[in-house]
Coordinates of C-alpha atoms in Angstrom, one line a residue:
V14 CA -18.3 61.3 98.5
D15 CA -14.3 59.6 97.6
A16 CA -14.2 61.4 93.9
Y17 CA -10.1 61.0 94.9
E18 CA -8.4 58.0 92.9
P19 CA -4.6 58.8 91.7
V20 CA -3.6 58.7 88.7
D21 CA 0.1 59.6 86.8
L22 CA 1.7 61.9 88.3
S23 CA 0.0 63.1 91.5
P24 CA 0.2 61.8 95.1
D25 CA -1.3 58.7 96.7
I26 CA -2.8 60.7 99.4
P27 CA -4.7 58.0 101.5
D28 CA -8.9 58.5 102.0
S29 CA -8.0 58.3 105.4
T30 CA -7.0 62.0 105.4
Y31 CA -10.8 62.1 104.9
T32 CA -11.6 59.0 107.0
N33 CA -10.0 59.7 109.6
A34 CA -10.3 63.6 110.9
L35 CA -14.3 62.3 110.5
T36 CA -13.4 59.3 113.3
A37 CA -12.0 62.1 115.9
A38 CA -14.0 64.6 115.2
G39 CA -17.3 62.5 115.9
F40 CA -19.6 61.8 112.8
R41 CA -20.8 58.2 111.8
F42 CA -20.2 58.9 107.6
G43 CA -20.5 56.6 104.4
H44 CA -17.9 56.2 101.9
W45 CA -19.1 56.4 98.4
K46 CA -15.8 55.4 95.8
V47 CA -16.7 56.6 93.3
S48 CA -14.3 55.0 91.5
A49 CA -15.2 51.2 92.2
R50 CA -19.2 52.1 92.5
G51 CA -19.1 55.1 89.7
S52 CA -20.8 58.7 90.2
P53 CA -24.0 58.9 93.1
Q54 CA -27.4 59.5 92.2
L55 CA -29.6 62.5 94.2
S56 CA -31.3 60.0 95.8
D57 CA -28.4 59.3 97.3
L58 CA -26.6 62.0 98.8
Q59 CA -30.4 62.7 100.3
A60 CA -30.7 60.4 102.7
F61 CA -27.7 61.9 103.9
P62 CA -28.1 66.2 106.1
V63 CA -24.2 67.3 104.8
V64 CA -22.0 65.7 101.8
L65 CA -18.6 66.2 101.0
W66 CA -17.1 65.8 97.5
R67 CA -13.6 64.5 97.1
V68 CA -12.0 65.7 94.3
I69 CA -8.2 64.9 92.8
D70 CA -5.7 68.1 94.1
D71 CA -2.3 68.5 92.3
I72 CA -0.1 69.0 89.1
V73 CA -3.2 67.1 87.8
N74 CA -5.3 69.7 87.7
Y75 CA -4.0 71.9 84.5
G76 CA -4.1 68.6 83.1
V77 CA -0.6 67.5 81.2
D78 CA 1.6 65.2 82.0
E79 CA 5.7 65.8 82.5
E80 CA 6.3 65.9 79.1
G81 CA 3.8 68.6 78.6
F82 CA 0.9 67.3 77.3
T83 CA -2.4 66.7 77.7
D84 CA -3.2 64.6 79.4
P85 CA -6.7 62.6 79.0
A86 CA -6.6 60.6 82.7
A87 CA -7.8 63.2 85.7
T88 CA -10.9 63.4 85.0
N89 CA -11.2 63.4 88.8
N90 CA -11.0 66.7 88.7
T91 CA -13.9 68.1 88.7
L92 CA -17.8 68.2 88.9
S93 CA -19.3 67.5 85.8
V94 CA -22.5 69.1 83.9
Q95 CA -25.0 66.6 86.0
Q96 CA -23.2 65.6 89.2
Q97 CA -23.4 70.0 89.2
L98 CA -27.1 69.7 88.6
M99 CA -27.7 67.9 90.9
I100 CA -25.8 69.1 93.9
E101 CA -27.5 72.2 93.0
D102 CA -31.2 70.1 93.3
Y103 CA -30.1 68.5 96.6
L104 CA -29.3 72.1 98.2
A105 CA -32.4 73.3 96.6
S106 CA -33.9 70.0 98.7
G107 CA -32.6 70.9 102.3
G108 CA -29.4 69.2 102.1
S109 CA -25.0 71.0 102.8
F110 CA -22.2 70.2 100.6
C111 CA -19.4 71.4 101.8
M112 CA -15.7 71.1 99.2
A113 CA -12.2 71.9 100.2
S114 CA -9.7 71.7 96.9
M115 CA -7.1 74.7 96.0
N116 CA -8.5 74.0 91.9
I117 CA -12.3 73.8 91.9
L118 CA -12.0 77.5 90.1
S119 CA -10.1 76.6 87.6
Q120 CA -11.8 73.4 86.1
L121 CA -15.1 74.7 86.6
G122 CA -14.6 77.6 85.0
N123 CA -17.0 80.2 85.5
V124 CA -20.0 78.1 85.0
P125 CA -23.4 78.5 87.0
F126 CA -22.4 76.8 90.6
R127 CA -19.0 78.6 90.9
R128 CA -21.3 81.5 91.5
N129 CA -24.5 79.7 92.8
V130 CA -23.5 76.5 95.3
L131 CA -19.9 78.3 95.8
Q132 CA -20.5 82.0 95.9
V133 CA -17.8 83.2 94.2
A134 CA -18.0 86.3 92.5
G135 CA -15.1 86.9 91.3
F136 CA -11.6 84.9 90.4
K137 CA -8.8 86.2 88.8
M138 CA -7.6 84.2 86.6
N139 CA -3.9 83.9 85.7
P140 CA -3.8 83.4 81.9
D141 CA -0.8 81.8 82.0
R142 CA -0.8 79.2 84.3
P143 CA 1.4 77.5 86.2
S144 CA 2.8 80.3 86.7
P145 CA 1.8 82.0 89.9
C146 CA 0.5 85.7 89.6
S147 CA 0.3 88.4 92.6
A148 CA -2.6 90.0 91.3
C149 CA -4.4 86.9 90.8
D150 CA -6.7 84.8 93.0
E151 CA -5.8 81.9 90.6
D152 CA -2.3 80.2 91.7
C153 CA -1.6 82.8 94.3
G154 CA -0.6 80.3 97.4
V155 CA -2.4 79.8 100.4
P156 CA 1.0 79.0 103.4
S157 CA -0.9 79.8 105.6
V158 CA -4.9 80.6 107.1
V159 CA -6.0 82.8 110.3
G160 CA -10.0 82.5 111.2
A161 CA -12.1 85.4 110.5
T162 CA -13.9 87.0 114.0
D163 CA -17.0 83.9 112.6
P164 CA -17.9 81.1 115.3
L165 CA -16.9 77.9 113.0
T166 CA -13.1 79.8 112.9
S167 CA -12.8 82.8 115.5
G168 CA -9.0 82.1 117.3
M169 CA -6.8 80.1 114.2
S170 CA -4.0 80.2 112.2
I171 CA -2.9 77.8 110.4
T172 CA -0.1 76.7 108.7
I173 CA -0.8 74.4 105.8
D174 CA 1.1 71.9 105.0
Y175 CA 2.1 71.0 101.1
S176 CA 3.8 68.3 102.3
N177 CA 2.1 65.4 100.4
Y178 CA 1.5 67.1 97.0
P179 CA 3.9 66.9 94.5
S180 CA 6.2 70.0 92.8
F181 CA 7.0 69.5 89.7
D182 CA 9.7 71.2 86.6
I183 CA 7.9 71.8 83.6
G184 CA 11.5 71.7 81.7
F185 CA 14.5 75.3 81.8
G186 CA 14.5 75.2 85.5
D187 CA 11.1 76.2 86.0
V188 CA 9.3 74.9 88.9
Y189 CA 6.2 75.1 90.1
G190 CA 4.0 74.3 93.3
P191 CA 2.8 72.7 95.7
D192 CA 0.6 75.3 96.8
F193 CA -1.5 75.8 94.2
S194 CA -4.7 77.2 96.3
D195 CA -6.8 80.1 95.2
T196 CA -8.4 83.6 97.4
F197 CA -11.5 84.4 95.4
T198 CA -14.3 87.1 95.7
L199 CA -17.1 86.6 97.7
G200 CA -21.0 86.7 96.8
S201 CA -23.0 89.1 98.5
S202 CA -24.8 86.3 100.8
A203 CA -21.7 84.3 101.7
T204 CA -19.2 84.6 104.8
P205 CA -16.0 84.8 104.8
I206 CA -14.8 81.7 107.7
V207 CA -11.3 82.2 106.8
F208 CA -8.0 84.2 105.5
E209 CA -4.6 83.9 103.7
S210 CA -3.3 85.4 106.0
V211 CA -0.6 87.8 103.9
S212 CA -3.0 89.7 101.5
D213 CA -6.7 88.9 103.6
R214 CA -8.0 87.7 100.8
P215 CA -10.7 85.1 101.8
C216 CA -9.6 81.6 100.6
G217 CA -12.8 80.2 102.6
M218 CA -16.5 81.2 102.9
K219 CA -19.5 79.6 104.3
Y220 CA -23.5 80.5 102.7
P221 CA -25.9 81.9 104.1
S222 CA -24.3 84.6 106.1
A223 CA -25.6 84.8 109.6
G224 CA -29.6 86.3 109.4
L225 CA -29.7 85.2 105.8
D226 CA -32.5 82.3 105.2
S227 CA -31.5 79.2 102.0
P228 CA -33.0 74.9 102.5
G229 CA -28.9 74.7 101.8
R230 CA -25.7 75.2 103.5
V231 CA -22.5 75.2 101.5
V232 CA -18.9 75.2 103.5
F233 CA -15.9 76.2 100.5
L234 CA -12.4 75.7 101.4
S235 CA -9.7 76.7 97.9
F236 CA -6.8 75.1 100.0
P237 CA -6.7 70.3 100.6
L238 CA -8.3 70.0 104.2
D239 CA -5.9 67.3 104.6
A240 CA -3.6 69.4 104.4
V241 CA -4.3 71.0 107.4
P242 CA -2.5 69.2 110.3
F243 CA -4.2 66.5 112.2
S244 CA -3.6 67.1 115.1
G245 CA -1.7 70.5 117.1
S246 CA -2.8 72.8 119.3
A247 CA -6.4 73.6 119.0
P248 CA -8.6 75.4 117.8
N249 CA -6.1 75.2 114.2
T250 CA -6.2 70.7 114.0
E251 CA -8.3 69.4 110.9
V252 CA -10.7 67.2 113.2
V253 CA -11.4 70.8 114.7
L254 CA -12.2 72.2 111.7
L255 CA -13.6 69.3 110.1
R256 CA -16.4 70.0 113.2
N257 CA -16.9 73.2 113.4
I258 CA -18.0 72.8 109.3
I259 CA -20.6 69.8 110.2
N260 CA -21.8 71.7 112.7
F261 CA -22.8 74.8 111.2
L262 CA -24.2 73.2 107.7
A263 CA -25.3 70.1 109.3
P264 CA -27.2 72.4 113.1
G265 CA -29.4 70.3 115.8
A266 CA -28.9 66.6 113.1
N267 CA -29.7 63.2 115.1
G268 CA -32.1 65.2 117.2
V269 CA -28.8 67.2 119.4
G270 CA -30.1 70.6 120.0
A271 CA -27.7 73.1 118.6
V272 CA -28.4 77.2 119.7
A273 CA -26.0 80.2 117.5
F274 CA -25.7 84.1 118.4
D275 CA -25.6 85.6 114.3
S276 CA -22.5 87.9 116.2
T277 CA -19.9 87.1 119.3
H278 CA -20.7 91.0 120.0
Y279 CA -22.8 93.3 120.1
S280 CA -23.9 97.3 121.1
L281 CA -26.5 99.1 122.1
P282 CA -28.8 99.5 121.4
D283 CA -28.2 96.4 118.9
Q284 CA -30.6 93.7 117.2
V285 CA -30.1 90.1 118.2
A286 CA -30.5 87.3 115.5
I287 CA -30.5 83.8 117.4
E288 CA -31.3 80.6 115.4
V289 CA -32.0 77.2 117.1
A290 CA -31.3 73.6 115.3
D291 CA -33.6 70.4 115.9
S292 CA -33.6 67.8 113.3
D293 CA -37.1 66.3 116.2
L294 CA -39.0 69.7 115.6
D295 CA -38.7 69.8 111.4
G296 CA -42.5 70.7 110.5
T297 CA -43.5 72.4 113.7
G298 CA -43.0 75.7 112.2
E299 CA -41.7 77.3 115.5
T300 CA -40.6 76.9 118.7
Q301 CA -39.1 79.4 121.1
A302 CA -35.6 80.4 123.2
T303 CA -34.4 82.3 126.0
C304 CA -31.8 85.3 126.6
S305 CA -30.8 86.1 129.4
I306 CA -28.2 88.7 130.8
S307 CA -25.6 88.6 133.5
S308 CA -26.3 91.7 135.1
S309 CA -29.4 92.2 136.1
T310 CA -31.8 89.1 136.4
N311 CA -34.1 90.2 133.3
R312 CA -34.8 87.5 130.5
V313 CA -36.8 87.8 127.1
T314 CA -38.1 84.8 125.7
V315 CA -37.8 84.7 121.9
T316 CA -40.6 83.2 119.2
L317 CA -38.5 82.3 116.8
K318 CA -40.2 80.6 113.0
E319 CA -38.8 78.2 111.0
T320 CA -36.6 78.9 107.8
T321 CA -36.8 77.0 104.3
H322 CA -33.7 75.1 106.1
P323 CA -36.1 72.1 108.0
G324 CA -35.3 71.7 112.0
L325 CA -33.5 74.8 111.6
F326 CA -35.9 78.3 113.1
R327 CA -34.3 81.9 113.5
G328 CA -35.9 84.5 115.6
F329 CA -35.2 87.8 117.0
F330 CA -34.5 90.5 120.1
I331 CA -33.4 93.8 120.5
L332 CA -30.3 94.3 123.3
A333 CA -31.6 98.3 124.9
T334 CA -30.4 100.7 127.2
N335 CA -33.8 101.3 128.5
A336 CA -36.0 98.2 126.8
A337 CA -39.1 97.9 126.1
P338 CA -41.1 95.2 126.8
N339 CA -40.1 91.8 124.7
Q340 CA -36.8 94.1 124.8
L341 CA -33.9 93.3 126.9
P342 CA -31.9 95.9 129.2
A343 CA -27.9 95.5 129.0
H344 CA -24.8 97.3 130.1
N345 CA -21.4 97.4 127.9
G346 CA -19.9 94.2 129.2
D347 CA -22.9 92.1 129.7
I348 CA -21.9 88.1 128.8
I349 CA -25.7 87.6 126.9
T350 CA -26.8 84.3 127.0
L351 CA -29.0 82.2 124.5
S352 CA -31.1 79.3 126.1
Y353 CA -32.4 75.9 124.8
F354 CA -34.2 73.7 126.1
D355 CA -33.6 70.3 124.3
A356 CA -36.6 68.7 124.8
S357 CA -35.5 65.0 123.7
N358 CA -31.9 65.1 125.4
N359 CA -33.8 66.7 129.0
S360 CA -31.2 69.2 127.8
N361 CA -30.7 72.9 128.3
V362 CA -28.2 73.7 125.5
L363 CA -26.2 77.0 125.2
A364 CA -24.5 80.1 123.5
T365 CA -23.0 83.0 124.7
A366 CA -22.0 86.8 123.0
R367 CA -20.6 89.8 124.5
L368 CA -21.8 93.1 125.3
D369 CA -19.0 95.9 123.9
T370 CA -20.4 99.9 123.6
T371 CA -16.9 100.8 123.3
S372 CA -15.2 102.4 120.6
P373 CA -11.5 101.9 119.8
V374 CA -8.8 104.3 120.0
I375 CA -7.2 106.0 117.5
S376 CA -3.6 107.0 117.5
H377 CA -0.1 106.7 116.5
V378 CA -1.2 107.1 112.3
S379 CA 1.4 107.5 110.2
A380 CA 2.4 106.9 106.6
T381 CA 5.8 105.4 104.9
T382 CA 5.8 106.4 100.9
R383 CA 7.6 104.6 97.8
F384 CA 7.5 106.1 94.6
G385 CA 4.1 104.3 93.6
D386 CA 3.1 103.0 96.4
A387 CA 2.4 104.6 100.7
T388 CA 1.9 101.9 103.8
V389 CA -0.4 103.7 106.4
T390 CA 0.1 102.4 110.1
W391 CA -2.0 103.4 112.7
N392 CA -2.8 101.9 116.5
T393 CA -6.5 100.8 118.2
S394 CA -6.8 99.9 121.8
K395 CA -8.6 96.5 121.1
P396 CA -8.7 94.5 117.6
A397 CA -10.5 96.4 114.8
D398 CA -11.1 96.5 110.7
S399 CA -8.7 99.2 109.0
L400 CA -10.5 100.9 107.1
V401 CA -7.6 103.9 104.5
Q402 CA -9.8 106.5 102.3
Y403 CA -8.0 109.1 100.5
G404 CA -7.1 111.0 96.9
E405 CA -5.5 113.5 95.3
A406 CA -8.2 116.1 97.1
V407 CA -10.0 116.7 100.5
L408 CA -13.0 114.6 99.3
L409 CA -10.5 111.6 98.7
G410 CA -12.6 109.6 97.1
R411 CA -10.5 106.1 96.4
T412 CA -10.0 103.5 99.2
A413 CA -8.2 100.5 100.9
Y414 CA -9.3 97.9 103.4
S415 CA -8.7 95.2 105.2
S416 CA -11.8 93.1 107.4
R417 CA -9.6 91.4 109.6
L418 CA -9.2 92.7 113.7
V419 CA -5.4 94.5 114.6
T420 CA -4.1 96.7 117.2
N421 CA -1.4 97.6 114.6
H422 CA -2.3 97.9 111.4
A423 CA -0.5 98.6 108.5
V424 CA -3.0 99.3 104.4
T425 CA -0.5 99.6 101.9
I426 CA -2.5 101.1 98.9
T427 CA -1.1 100.7 94.9
S428 CA -1.0 103.0 92.1
L429 CA -0.3 106.3 93.7
A430 CA 1.4 108.8 91.1
A431 CA 5.2 109.3 91.2
N432 CA 5.3 113.3 93.2
R433 CA 1.6 113.8 93.9
D434 CA -0.1 114.9 97.1
Y435 CA -2.8 113.2 98.6
F436 CA -4.8 113.9 101.6
Y437 CA -5.7 110.5 104.0
Q438 CA -8.1 109.5 107.3
V439 CA -8.5 106.2 108.4
T440 CA -11.3 104.0 110.7
S441 CA -11.3 101.4 112.2
R442 CA -14.4 99.0 113.5
D443 CA -14.5 96.5 116.3
A444 CA -16.5 92.6 116.1
A445 CA -19.3 94.8 117.6
D446 CA -19.6 97.3 115.2
N447 CA -18.5 100.2 117.4
T448 CA -16.7 102.4 114.7
T449 CA -13.6 105.0 115.2
T450 CA -13.1 107.3 112.0
D451 CA -9.8 109.4 112.9
T452 CA -10.8 113.5 112.1
N453 CA -7.9 114.9 111.2
L454 CA -7.3 115.0 107.3
Y455 CA -3.5 113.6 107.1
T456 CA -1.5 113.9 103.8
F457 CA 2.0 112.2 102.1
T458 CA 3.5 112.8 99.2
T459 CA 4.8 110.1 97.2
Q460 CA 8.6 110.0 96.3
R461 CA 10.2 111.8 93.5
P462 CA 11.3 109.9 90.8
Q463 CA 15.0 110.5 89.2
A464 CA 15.7 112.7 86.9
P465 CA 18.9 112.0 84.0
P466 CA 21.4 112.6 84.9
W467 CA 21.6 109.6 87.1
F468 CA 25.0 107.5 88.3
D469 CA 24.5 104.6 91.3
N470 CA 27.9 103.6 92.2
L471 CA 25.8 100.9 95.0
E472 CA 27.9 101.9 98.0
S473 CA 25.3 104.1 99.7
G474 CA 23.0 100.6 100.4
A475 CA 20.1 99.4 98.7
G476 CA 18.0 102.4 99.2
N477 CA 15.1 102.9 97.0
W478 CA 15.8 99.3 94.7
T479 CA 14.0 96.9 95.8
A480 CA 14.7 93.0 95.2
K481 CA 11.7 90.5 95.1
P482 CA 11.9 86.7 94.8
D483 CA 9.8 84.4 91.5
A484 CA 5.7 84.5 93.1
A485 CA 7.2 80.7 92.2
G486 CA 9.4 80.0 93.9
T487 CA 13.3 80.8 94.8
E488 CA 16.7 80.1 96.7
V489 CA 18.2 83.3 97.0
N490 CA 17.1 86.1 96.0
W491 CA 19.3 89.8 94.5
T492 CA 21.6 91.1 97.3
L493 CA 23.5 93.9 97.6
G494 CA 27.2 93.2 98.7
R495 CA 30.6 91.9 97.7
P496 CA 30.6 89.4 95.5
N497 CA 32.5 86.5 96.4
N498 CA 31.3 83.6 94.1
G499 CA 34.5 82.7 92.1
I500 CA 34.1 84.7 89.8
Q501 CA 34.4 88.2 91.0
T502 CA 35.6 89.7 94.2
T503 CA 34.6 92.7 94.3
G504 CA 31.8 94.8 92.4
H505 CA 33.1 97.2 89.1
S506 CA 32.9 101.4 90.2
G507 CA 33.2 100.8 94.1
T508 CA 33.1 96.9 96.3
N509 CA 29.8 96.8 95.6
S510 CA 27.6 95.3 92.9
W511 CA 23.7 93.6 93.6
G512 CA 24.0 89.9 92.6
S513 CA 21.2 87.4 92.0
N514 CA 23.8 84.7 93.2
L515 CA 26.7 86.6 95.6
D516 CA 28.1 83.7 96.9
G517 CA 27.8 81.9 94.4
Q518 CA 26.3 78.6 96.0
Q519 CA 24.6 76.3 94.5
V520 CA 21.0 75.9 94.0
G521 CA 18.4 74.3 92.3
I522 CA 16.2 77.0 91.1
A523 CA 17.1 80.7 91.4
S524 CA 14.8 83.4 90.2
S525 CA 14.1 86.5 91.2
Y526 CA 13.8 90.2 89.7
L527 CA 15.7 94.0 90.6
Y528 CA 14.0 96.7 90.5
S529 CA 15.8 100.1 90.0
P530 CA 14.5 103.0 91.8
P531 CA 11.6 104.9 89.4
I532 CA 13.1 106.7 86.7
D533 CA 11.7 110.0 85.5
L534 CA 12.1 109.9 81.3
S535 CA 9.5 112.9 81.2
G536 CA 10.0 115.9 78.4
F537 CA 13.3 113.5 77.0
S538 CA 13.4 113.0 73.7
Q539 CA 15.5 110.1 74.3
A540 CA 17.6 107.9 76.0
T541 CA 20.3 105.5 77.5
L542 CA 21.0 103.2 80.0
S543 CA 24.5 101.6 80.0
F544 CA 25.9 99.1 83.0
W545 CA 28.4 97.1 84.4
H546 CA 28.0 93.9 84.9
C547 CA 29.7 90.6 85.0
F548 CA 27.8 86.7 84.2
D549 CA 28.5 83.2 84.0
F550 CA 25.3 81.1 82.3
T551 CA 26.0 76.7 82.7
F552 CA 25.3 75.5 79.6
D553 CA 24.4 72.1 79.3
I554 CA 27.0 70.2 76.6
L555 CA 25.3 67.6 75.6
N556 CA 20.9 69.0 75.0
L557 CA 22.7 71.8 73.5
M558 CA 20.8 74.7 76.3
Y559 CA 21.5 77.2 78.8
L560 CA 19.0 76.7 81.6
E561 CA 20.1 79.8 83.5
E562 CA 18.9 83.9 81.6
G563 CA 19.2 87.0 81.9
Q564 CA 16.5 89.8 80.8
V565 CA 16.3 93.6 81.0
L566 CA 12.7 94.3 81.7
I567 CA 10.7 97.6 82.6
A568 CA 7.8 98.7 84.9
H569 CA 6.1 101.2 86.0
D570 CA 5.7 99.8 89.0
T571 CA 5.9 97.1 91.8
T572 CA 2.6 95.8 91.6
T573 CA 2.9 94.5 88.1
D574 CA 2.8 90.6 88.3
P575 CA 6.8 90.6 86.2
T576 CA 6.0 88.2 84.0
K577 CA 4.1 90.9 82.3
L578 CA 6.6 93.2 81.9
P579 CA 8.1 94.1 78.0
V580 CA 11.8 92.9 77.4
L581 CA 14.4 95.0 77.1
H582 CA 17.1 93.1 76.3
D583 CA 18.1 89.2 76.5
F584 CA 20.4 88.2 77.2
T585 CA 19.8 84.1 77.2
Y586 CA 22.7 83.4 75.3
D587 CA 25.8 85.7 76.6
V588 CA 28.5 84.9 78.8
S589 CA 30.8 87.3 80.6
H590 CA 33.3 86.3 83.0
D591 CA 34.4 89.3 83.7
W592 CA 32.7 92.9 84.0
T593 CA 31.6 94.3 81.3
Q594 CA 29.4 97.3 79.6
A595 CA 25.6 97.0 78.1
S596 CA 24.3 100.0 76.8
L597 CA 20.8 99.8 76.3
D598 CA 18.5 102.5 74.1
L599 CA 15.4 104.1 75.9
T600 CA 13.7 105.8 73.9
P601 CA 10.8 103.8 73.4
Y602 CA 9.9 105.2 77.6
V603 CA 10.4 108.9 77.3
G604 CA 8.3 110.6 78.4
R605 CA 7.2 109.1 81.3
S606 CA 8.4 107.1 84.8
I607 CA 9.4 104.0 84.0
M608 CA 11.6 101.1 86.8
V609 CA 14.8 99.6 85.3
V610 CA 14.4 95.7 86.2
W611 CA 17.5 92.3 86.4

């Protein structure tokens, strides 16, 4: 269902970005163009085992035109209430649904469809859209994705190409986009299939999870499918991803048998769930499959019962060291083979999984601390997930987790108190659920803030200063060094200074934040900040406005979205072509630790 119809400001991304991928993946399809035929009805959807629904995905999803006014033309960027109910009815009747959109969660809002169909249990929205927010899921950006340990996406590592989508300028040098993709929190019955590669937050899911039952199936991606490269090295292409998605959504379609394990790895003892899909057997109630092991001639025949999804059958058997009747004896390293005879094609359909009873070995546990955060690192002998349990007492009680399977682990813990002792312990679990906990109880101490009187002439390196680019994008960032920008050739109190454009280069947009080391103002009744600065804010004589500005903000950590920080002083309308001293009152912030942000 193609509801993509460009309006003002939106890119013309051709229908072929979908249709060519479907053809290359080997599928026959019907193309319902909404602009020509109107919305389909339930009976139109029910003629197909899978429905892919495409909406418009760009700046107009914010509902504003280039002057900032509401754009009533942007009506094909969401699903109407009637369409949402129709899709739910289609799924209840055994259909499968796929949507890939970087703005549909925002457009829908907190409606039942978002929870019941897209399986999004949590979605932290950014109240100041369109600016991305590091603490939010909305518009946080998905520049690249990595596959989960799932047959649908295992081994994928894809850079998302947004070159067909525009950035947009809302004035005053504020440029946003083109990546407005989201992350989200999954419902308990769904499984993540791809993660944003830096944050490890889910940005794609499948429903239902392996072993669970549902009449319909769903795959949702919170980034545009057409932004996945069409060609390249397998499996990192739109064609492979789309083929895998549809094979999951319509297993056994057209009478072509399909088989699957519920995992790629198993341990001992373990319960194995297997699925057989074959539309030729729709309504027959049950079928059979055979499982064998590579280390012996032992095999077990499994009877699979038909699920609520027509033509899909599920059964179970047990892997054990000393197997009882109807169980399969196995050993570490065995390959497990699932075989189903597809009568209509007169052939056996196979799937394999691996038996792994070896737990990961943990080594080289350490922690690097700052004032309000710490990064715990360790190595494992095999790919595994990352869990840190930590707390101010030996009972721990708090956790930080990454589900990605890696051998070099790094988990950052935030919202810690400065100058505080913490205990921690690490755990890793591999793809077969073999789990190792390092029983050592480690400790780290967060750094002590600076206590006034404090002075830094910037000649000893960056130290605990932190430069952060704006999440919305910037061409330059704060840099420490000797200025050479046509205004100054040396710092004020020495050679060095921090500069947001230290070398005076030509840039389209510069937006970044410089955080001081934490300063402890507890025990004081008043405090003053003094610093020397030099700047040249361009004045637009034609429009009588400044194109640049500077602010001093107050933060208590580096994790809060800087656009939400209180402003201590605004230098929007000031100009200083020489080193000038500024003095600002910090008395409202005495009693706790702060960070000054330029």
